[in-house]
Coordinates of N, CA and C in Angstrom, one line a residue:
M1 N -72.4 -92.3 17.2 CA -71.4 -91.4 17.3 C -71.0 -91.6 15.2
K2 N -71.2 -92.4 14.4 CA -71.2 -92.2 13.3 C -71.9 -91.2 12.4
K3 N -73.1 -90.2 12.9 CA -73.0 -89.3 13.0 C -72.3 -88.0 12.9
F4 N -71.5 -88.1 14.8 CA -70.6 -87.3 15.0 C -69.1 -87.3 14.1
S5 N -68.9 -88.2 13.7 CA -67.9 -88.5 12.8 C -68.3 -88.1 11.5
I6 N -69.2 -87.9 10.6 CA -69.4 -87.3 9.6 C -69.7 -85.7 9.7
C7 N -70.2 -85.7 10.5 CA -70.6 -84.0 10.8 C -69.3 -83.3 11.2
T8 N -68.1 -84.2 11.9 CA -67.3 -83.3 11.9 C -66.1 -83.4 10.7
I9 N -65.9 -84.4 10.2 CA -65.4 -84.1 8.9 C -65.7 -83.6 8.4
F10 N -67.2 -82.9 7.5 CA -68.4 -81.9 7.0 C -67.4 -80.5 7.6
I11 N -67.6 -80.1 9.0 CA -67.4 -78.8 9.2 C -65.6 -78.6 8.9
C12 N -64.9 -79.8 8.8 CA -63.7 -79.7 9.1 C -63.4 -79.1 7.4
L13 N -63.5 -80.0 6.8 CA -63.9 -79.8 4.8 C -64.5 -78.3 4.5
M14 N -65.2 -77.6 5.7 CA -65.7 -76.5 4.7 C -64.8 -75.5 5.5
L15 N -64.4 -75.7 6.5 CA -63.4 -74.6 7.3 C -62.2 -74.8 6.4
M16 N -61.5 -75.4 5.6 CA -60.9 -75.6 5.1 C -60.7 -74.9 3.5
L17 N -62.2 -74.9 2.7 CA -62.5 -74.8 1.6 C -62.9 -72.6 2.1
V18 N -63.0 -72.4 2.7 CA -63.3 -71.3 3.3 C -61.5 -70.9 3.3
S19 N -60.8 -71.1 4.3 CA -60.0 -70.7 4.2 C -58.9 -70.4 3.3
C20 N -59.6 -71.3 2.2 CA -58.1 -71.6 0.6 C -58.6 -70.2 -0.3
Q21 N -59.8 -70.0 0.0 CA -60.8 -68.8 -0.9 C -59.5 -67.7 -0.8
N22 N -59.4 -66.8 -0.1 CA -58.4 -65.9 -0.5 C -56.7 -65.6 0.0
N23 N -56.3 -67.3 -0.6 CA -54.6 -67.4 -1.1 C -53.8 -66.9 -2.1
K24 N -54.5 -66.8 -3.0 CA -54.3 -66.5 -4.3 C -52.8 -65.4 -3.8
G25 N -53.0 -64.3 -3.1 CA -52.1 -63.3 -3.0 C -52.4 -62.3 -3.6
L26 N -51.3 -61.0 -3.4 CA -50.9 -60.1 -4.3 C -50.2 -59.9 -4.9
T27 N -50.5 -58.9 -6.1 CA -49.4 -58.7 -6.5 C -49.0 -57.3 -6.8
F28 N -47.6 -56.3 -6.6 CA -47.7 -55.4 -6.4 C -46.7 -54.6 -7.6
T29 N -47.1 -53.8 -8.9 CA -46.3 -53.5 -9.4 C -45.6 -51.9 -9.3
G30 N -44.9 -51.3 -10.2 CA -44.3 -50.4 -11.0 C -43.4 -50.3 -11.4
E31 N -43.4 -49.1 -12.2 CA -42.1 -49.0 -13.5 C -41.5 -47.6 -12.8
S32 N -40.5 -47.7 -13.2 CA -39.4 -46.2 -13.7 C -39.1 -46.1 -15.3
K33 N -37.6 -45.1 -15.7 CA -37.1 -45.1 -16.7 C -36.5 -46.2 -17.5
N34 N -35.9 -46.6 -16.5 CA -35.1 -48.2 -16.7 C -35.3 -49.7 -16.0
W35 N -37.1 -49.9 -15.4 CA -37.2 -50.9 -14.7 C -38.7 -51.2 -14.7
N36 N -39.0 -52.2 -14.5 CA -40.1 -52.4 -13.9 C -39.9 -53.9 -13.1
A37 N -41.3 -54.0 -11.9 CA -40.5 -54.5 -11.0 C -42.2 -55.0 -10.4
E38 N -42.1 -56.5 -9.6 CA -43.2 -57.1 -9.3 C -42.8 -57.3 -7.6
L39 N -43.6 -56.8 -6.8 CA -43.4 -58.0 -5.3 C -44.4 -58.7 -5.5
I40 N -44.9 -59.8 -5.7 CA -45.3 -60.9 -5.5 C -45.5 -61.6 -3.9
T41 N -47.0 -61.7 -3.5 CA -46.9 -61.9 -2.0 C -48.0 -63.3 -2.4
K42 N -47.8 -64.4 -1.4 CA -48.7 -65.6 -1.5 C -48.8 -66.1 -0.3
Y43 N -49.8 -67.1 0.0 CA -50.2 -67.4 1.2 C -50.1 -68.8 1.4
N44 N -49.9 -69.2 2.8 CA -50.0 -71.0 3.3 C -51.2 -71.2 3.9
I45 N -51.5 -72.1 4.4 CA -53.3 -72.5 4.4 C -52.4 -71.9 5.5
W46 N -51.7 -71.4 6.4 CA -52.3 -71.1 8.2 C -52.3 -69.6 8.1
G47 N -52.3 -68.9 6.7 CA -52.7 -67.7 6.6 C -51.0 -66.5 6.6
K48 N -50.0 -67.5 6.6 CA -48.9 -67.1 6.5 C -48.1 -65.9 5.1
E49 N -47.8 -65.1 5.2 CA -47.5 -64.7 3.9 C -46.2 -65.0 3.1
S50 N -45.6 -65.1 2.1 CA -44.5 -65.4 1.2 C -44.0 -64.3 0.7
Q51 N -43.0 -63.5 0.7 CA -42.9 -62.6 -0.9 C -41.9 -63.2 -1.5
S52 N -41.8 -62.5 -2.7 CA -40.6 -62.7 -4.1 C -40.9 -61.3 -4.8
I53 N -39.9 -61.6 -5.8 CA -39.9 -60.4 -6.4 C -39.1 -60.2 -7.8
K54 N -40.0 -60.2 -8.5 CA -39.5 -59.9 -9.9 C -39.2 -58.7 -10.4
I55 N -37.9 -58.2 -10.9 CA -37.2 -57.1 -11.7 C -37.0 -57.3 -12.8
I56 N -37.5 -56.5 -13.7 CA -37.0 -56.8 -15.4 C -36.2 -55.2 -16.0
Y57 N -35.2 -55.2 -16.5 CA -34.5 -54.2 -16.8 C -34.7 -54.0 -18.2
K58 N -35.3 -52.4 -18.7 CA -35.9 -52.1 -20.0 C -34.6 -51.6 -20.8
G59 N -33.1 -51.6 -20.3 CA -32.6 -51.3 -21.1 C -31.6 -52.4 -22.7
E60 N -30.7 -51.6 -23.0 CA -29.8 -52.9 -23.6 C -28.6 -53.6 -22.6
N61 N -28.7 -55.2 -23.6 CA -26.8 -55.6 -22.6 C -27.6 -56.0 -21.3
P62 N -28.7 -56.7 -21.0 CA -29.2 -56.7 -19.8 C -28.5 -58.0 -19.2
E63 N -27.3 -58.8 -20.4 CA -27.2 -59.8 -19.0 C -25.9 -58.8 -18.6
Q64 N -25.0 -57.8 -19.0 CA -24.3 -57.1 -18.0 C -24.4 -56.1 -17.1
I65 N -25.1 -56.1 -16.6 CA -26.7 -55.5 -15.7 C -26.0 -55.9 -14.4
I66 N -25.7 -55.6 -13.8 CA -25.4 -55.9 -12.1 C -25.6 -55.0 -11.1
V67 N -26.6 -55.2 -10.3 CA -27.3 -54.5 -9.4 C -26.3 -55.0 -8.0
P68 N -25.8 -53.9 -7.1 CA -24.9 -54.0 -6.4 C -26.0 -54.5 -4.4
S69 N -27.3 -54.0 -4.6 CA -28.1 -54.6 -3.8 C -29.3 -53.6 -4.0
F70 N -30.7 -54.1 -3.2 CA -32.1 -53.8 -3.6 C -33.0 -53.7 -2.1
N71 N -33.2 -52.4 -2.4 CA -34.1 -53.1 -0.7 C -35.7 -52.6 -0.5
V72 N -37.1 -53.3 -0.8 CA -37.8 -53.6 -0.6 C -38.6 -53.0 1.0
E73 N -39.1 -51.6 1.6 CA -39.9 -51.3 2.5 C -40.8 -50.6 2.4
S74 N -41.5 -50.8 3.8 CA -43.1 -50.5 3.3 C -43.4 -50.5 5.2
S75 N -44.5 -49.6 5.5 CA -45.2 -49.2 6.5 C -45.7 -50.6 7.4
D76 N -45.7 -51.1 6.1 CA -46.9 -52.7 7.0 C -46.1 -53.5 7.3
F77 N -44.9 -53.5 7.2 CA -43.8 -54.6 7.3 C -42.5 -54.4 7.1
M78 N -41.7 -55.0 8.3 CA -40.0 -54.8 8.5 C -39.7 -54.8 6.6
G79 N -39.2 -53.7 6.5 CA -37.9 -53.7 5.2 C -37.4 -55.2 4.8
W80 N -36.5 -55.2 3.9 CA -36.1 -56.7 3.3 C -35.4 -56.5 2.3
G81 N -34.2 -56.5 1.7 CA -32.8 -56.7 0.4 C -32.4 -57.8 0.6
I82 N -31.8 -57.6 -1.2 CA -30.5 -59.0 -1.5 C -29.5 -57.6 -1.8
G83 N -28.4 -58.5 -1.5 CA -26.9 -58.0 -2.0 C -27.3 -58.5 -3.8
E84 N -26.6 -58.4 -4.0 CA -25.8 -58.2 -5.6 C -26.8 -58.7 -6.3
I85 N -27.0 -59.1 -7.2 CA -27.7 -59.5 -8.2 C -27.7 -59.7 -9.7
K86 N -28.0 -60.8 -9.9 CA -27.8 -60.3 -11.7 C -28.7 -60.6 -12.6
F87 N -29.0 -60.5 -13.6 CA -30.0 -60.5 -14.9 C -29.9 -61.8 -16.0
D88 N -30.5 -62.1 -16.2 CA -30.5 -63.3 -17.5 C -30.4 -62.6 -18.9
K89 N -30.5 -63.3 -19.8 CA -30.3 -63.0 -21.1 C -31.2 -61.7 -21.8
Q90 N -32.9 -61.6 -20.7 CA -33.7 -61.4 -21.1 C -34.2 -60.0 -20.3
G91 N -33.0 -59.7 -19.3 CA -33.0 -58.8 -18.2 C -34.0 -59.0 -17.5
I92 N -34.2 -60.1 -16.8 CA -34.8 -60.7 -15.9 C -34.1 -61.2 -14.8
Y93 N -34.8 -60.5 -13.8 CA -34.3 -60.8 -12.4 C -35.6 -61.6 -11.2
Y94 N -35.4 -62.7 -11.0 CA -36.6 -63.6 -10.4 C -35.9 -64.0 -8.8
S95 N -36.5 -63.6 -7.4 CA -36.0 -64.0 -6.6 C -36.3 -65.3 -5.7
G96 N -37.1 -65.8 -6.1 CA -38.1 -67.0 -5.4 C -38.8 -66.6 -4.5
D97 N -38.9 -67.1 -3.4 CA -39.7 -66.6 -1.9 C -38.5 -66.6 -0.9
V98 N -38.6 -65.6 -0.8 CA -37.4 -65.2 -0.1 C -37.8 -64.6 1.5
I99 N -39.0 -63.4 2.0 CA -39.3 -63.7 3.0 C -40.7 -64.4 3.4
K100 N -40.5 -64.4 4.8 CA -42.1 -65.1 5.6 C -42.7 -64.1 6.4
L101 N -43.8 -64.1 6.2 CA -44.3 -62.9 7.2 C -45.5 -63.3 8.0
D102 N -45.8 -63.5 9.2 CA -46.9 -64.3 9.8 C -48.2 -62.8 9.8
T103 N -47.8 -62.1 9.2 CA -49.4 -61.3 8.4 C -49.6 -60.6 7.6
K104 N -50.7 -60.4 6.7 CA -50.9 -60.0 5.2 C -50.4 -58.8 4.9
T105 N -50.2 -58.7 3.9 CA -49.8 -57.4 3.6 C -50.7 -56.6 2.9
P106 N -51.5 -55.6 3.3 CA -52.8 -55.0 2.5 C -52.8 -54.4 1.1
S107 N -54.0 -55.2 0.4 CA -54.0 -54.7 -1.0 C -53.5 -52.6 -1.1
S108 N -54.0 -52.5 0.1 CA -53.6 -50.5 0.0 C -52.2 -49.6 0.8
S109 N -51.5 -51.1 0.5 CA -49.7 -50.8 1.2 C -48.6 -49.9 -0.2
E110 N -48.5 -49.4 0.2 CA -47.3 -48.7 -0.9 C -46.0 -49.2 -0.7
I111 N -45.6 -50.1 -1.4 CA -44.1 -50.7 -1.3 C -43.1 -49.6 -1.9
I112 N -42.2 -49.8 -1.7 CA -40.7 -48.7 -2.2 C -39.3 -50.1 -2.2
L113 N -39.2 -49.7 -3.8 CA -38.0 -50.9 -4.4 C -37.2 -49.5 -4.5
T114 N -35.8 -50.0 -3.9 CA -34.1 -49.1 -4.3 C -33.7 -49.8 -4.4
L115 N -33.4 -49.9 -6.1 CA -32.1 -50.1 -6.6 C -31.3 -49.9 -6.3
E116 N -29.5 -49.9 -6.1 CA -28.5 -49.7 -5.5 C -27.7 -49.7 -6.8
G117 N -26.7 -48.8 -6.7 CA -26.5 -49.2 -8.3 C -25.2 -47.5 -8.3
E118 N -24.8 -47.7 -10.0 CA -24.2 -46.4 -10.0 C -25.1 -45.1 -10.2
E119 N -26.6 -45.7 -10.8 CA -27.6 -45.1 -10.9 C -28.7 -45.5 -10.2
S120 N -29.0 -45.3 -9.0 CA -29.7 -45.6 -8.2 C -31.2 -45.3 -8.4
E121 N -32.1 -46.0 -8.7 CA -33.7 -45.7 -8.8 C -34.7 -46.6 -7.8
T122 N -35.7 -45.7 -7.5 CA -36.2 -45.9 -6.5 C -38.1 -45.8 -7.4
I123 N -38.3 -47.5 -7.3 CA -39.6 -47.4 -7.7 C -41.1 -47.9 -6.5
L124 N -41.9 -47.4 -6.8 CA -43.2 -46.8 -5.8 C -44.0 -48.1 -6.4
L125 N -44.2 -49.3 -5.7 CA -45.0 -50.7 -6.0 C -46.5 -50.5 -5.5
S126 N -47.3 -50.6 -6.0 CA -49.4 -50.7 -5.7 C -50.0 -51.8 -6.3
S127 N -50.5 -52.0 -5.6 CA -51.5 -53.5 -5.9 C -53.1 -52.6 -6.6
S128 N -52.9 -52.9 -7.7 CA -54.0 -53.3 -9.0 C -55.8 -53.4 -8.3
S129 N -55.1 -54.2 -7.2 CA -57.1 -54.5 -6.5 C -56.8 -53.7 -5.4

């Protein structure tokens, strides 16, 4: 009975280690004339994905920039978006974890970020891995 318990614990530990190997997630990046953007994916121990986004304004007076909304779209997951966002003094907006998905976004995905405003821009985000 004792050997069975030790074997069971050992197998459980090995399964946990194997499942944690690919939990780093992916980062999809892109750039346009006025913006840099990153979509960051992270995975929990059950393999579910959470996404966040970081948008950086490259122009002057970033604290005065207001984007009425943005949308994230891909053929690999249902799109999502956020209404009016404001940037800090360095021109950075970070959403934190926004959406949770049951499946992992493939590294081959092409993700489209559309920033709405006076001058709307579309940025293609792709993974380097």
